[in-house]
Amino acid sequence: MTIAYDDQNIFAKILRGEIPNDTVAETEHSLAFRDIFPQAPTHILVIPKGPYVTYGHFASAASEAEILDFTRLVGKLVADFDLAPVGDSGGYRVASNAGPDAHQEVPHMHMHLVGGRILGPFAMPERKV
Ligand code: 5GP
């Protein structure tokens, strides 16, 4: 199945340099920049440079080089931003929203890396399933 990618989305424009961003790291296949509306002291968005819409799209269609590059960048950011848990404190959350049910706003695959405060349990609005 082909997944249509809208190259007018905001992260595509960031990748093309058409919109400014606060880049914290860049690799051959990935870019990491601060979320414009941070939910915690550290809130970084990590995106592949390739045209992938969701995490599942990326995980199934990207090359091994792209996936390795992306995953290692997340690991480097955890270290560089001192987010790894130590004993009973510290830690972070990674999350990637996909599609309308998850309220994905930007249709370019991105991973939220959030930390620097107590995040609490993974929270979703309550609703009967
Ligand atoms: P989603 O709901 O799609 O998982 O999250 C999209 C995220 O992108 C949101 O946290 C939002 O604050 C962030 N965002 C939207 N537009 C921009 C932008 O132009 N620049 C940056 N740095 N972040 C953005």
XYZ file of C-alpha atoms and ligand atoms in Angstrom:
153
model
C 0.000 0.000 0.000
C 1.309 3.439 -0.922
C 0.990 6.092 1.770
C 0.505 9.608 0.403
C 2.888 12.199 1.808
C 1.893 15.881 1.804
C 5.101 17.812 1.153
C 3.439 21.063 2.263
C 3.335 19.969 5.918
C 5.161 22.170 8.407
C 8.007 19.736 9.094
C 8.665 19.324 5.379
C 8.975 23.120 5.236
C 11.370 23.043 8.197
C 13.473 20.402 6.420
C 13.603 22.580 3.296
C 14.680 25.574 5.386
C 11.502 27.512 4.579
C 10.535 27.885 8.256
C 12.979 28.580 11.092
C 13.478 26.049 13.859
C 15.594 25.551 16.956
C 17.751 22.634 15.816
C 19.526 20.672 18.545
C 21.055 17.944 16.359
C 21.270 16.925 12.730
C 22.519 13.720 11.161
C 22.614 12.369 7.615
C 19.018 11.089 7.789
C 17.412 12.841 10.764
C 16.779 16.219 12.363
C 16.034 17.065 16.000
C 14.601 20.430 17.044
C 12.725 21.919 19.968
C 8.940 21.756 19.995
C 7.475 25.234 19.532
C 4.970 24.533 22.341
C 7.004 22.567 24.900
C 5.200 20.365 27.401
C 8.260 19.966 29.647
C 11.684 21.601 30.165
C 13.040 19.293 27.464
C 10.668 18.692 24.551
C 12.437 17.707 21.371
C 10.934 16.502 18.115
C 13.025 13.972 16.218
C 12.120 13.495 12.562
C 13.480 11.492 9.664
C 14.434 13.565 6.636
C 12.591 11.131 4.388
C 8.895 11.486 3.458
C 7.278 9.243 6.078
C 3.840 10.022 7.474
C 3.636 7.881 10.600
C 5.898 5.801 12.807
C 4.510 2.625 11.242
C 5.189 3.991 7.746
C 8.761 4.836 8.725
C 9.358 1.533 10.528
C 8.160 -0.502 7.551
C 9.356 1.572 4.571
C 12.548 3.353 5.633
C 15.958 1.890 4.901
C 17.971 0.225 7.639
C 20.405 3.142 7.466
C 17.603 5.643 8.117
C 16.175 3.597 10.992
C 19.585 3.111 12.574
C 20.427 6.790 12.186
C 17.108 7.834 13.755
C 17.303 5.387 16.650
C 20.901 6.229 17.477
C 20.049 9.932 17.398
C 17.322 9.386 20.005
C 19.905 7.590 22.151
C 22.393 10.425 21.726
C 19.786 13.039 22.669
C 18.866 11.109 25.831
C 22.558 11.222 26.787
C 23.233 14.803 25.656
C 20.197 16.185 27.500
C 20.964 14.091 30.586
C 17.551 12.425 30.564
C 18.454 8.851 31.501
C 16.951 7.713 34.798
C 19.368 7.369 37.686
C 18.205 5.284 40.605
C 14.816 6.550 41.722
C 14.779 9.766 39.709
C 15.029 11.203 36.244
C 13.725 9.675 33.057
C 11.876 10.669 29.931
C 9.100 9.659 27.559
C 9.206 9.006 23.830
C 5.944 8.995 21.906
C 4.861 9.180 18.293
C 1.264 10.066 17.475
C -0.187 8.553 14.307
C -3.419 9.545 12.651
C -6.602 11.191 13.876
C -7.262 8.813 16.779
C -3.894 9.805 18.273
C -4.416 13.477 17.364
C -1.417 13.668 15.027
C -1.208 17.324 13.977
C 1.690 17.198 11.561
C 1.642 14.437 8.917
C 5.406 13.897 8.918
C 6.598 11.155 11.254
C 7.998 12.589 14.472
C 9.013 11.310 17.861
C 8.409 13.472 20.897
C 11.256 13.205 23.416
C 10.018 14.755 26.642
C 11.707 15.044 30.015
C 13.098 17.304 32.690
C 10.115 17.063 35.001
C 8.008 14.351 36.612
C 5.765 13.308 33.724
C 3.350 11.111 35.637
C 1.575 8.103 34.179
C 0.997 7.984 30.442
C -2.235 9.946 30.300
C -5.076 9.906 27.833
C -8.489 11.547 28.133
C -10.829 9.124 29.825
C -13.324 7.405 27.649
C -15.190 4.121 27.603
C -13.725 1.716 25.055
P 1.607 15.814 17.052
O 0.317 16.162 17.720
O 1.484 15.803 15.553
O 2.209 14.559 17.605
O 2.619 16.956 17.465
C 3.032 17.981 16.640
C 3.941 18.864 17.466
O 4.554 19.775 16.604
C 3.219 19.653 18.553
O 3.780 19.346 19.828
C 3.463 21.115 18.153
O 3.697 21.960 19.272
C 4.680 21.012 17.261
N 4.761 22.022 16.215
C 3.771 22.398 15.360
N 4.207 23.341 14.515
C 5.518 23.531 14.818
C 6.511 24.399 14.266
O 6.295 25.156 13.318
N 7.746 24.333 14.832
C 8.034 23.482 15.876
N 9.276 23.502 16.364
N 7.104 22.680 16.420
C 5.863 22.699 15.890
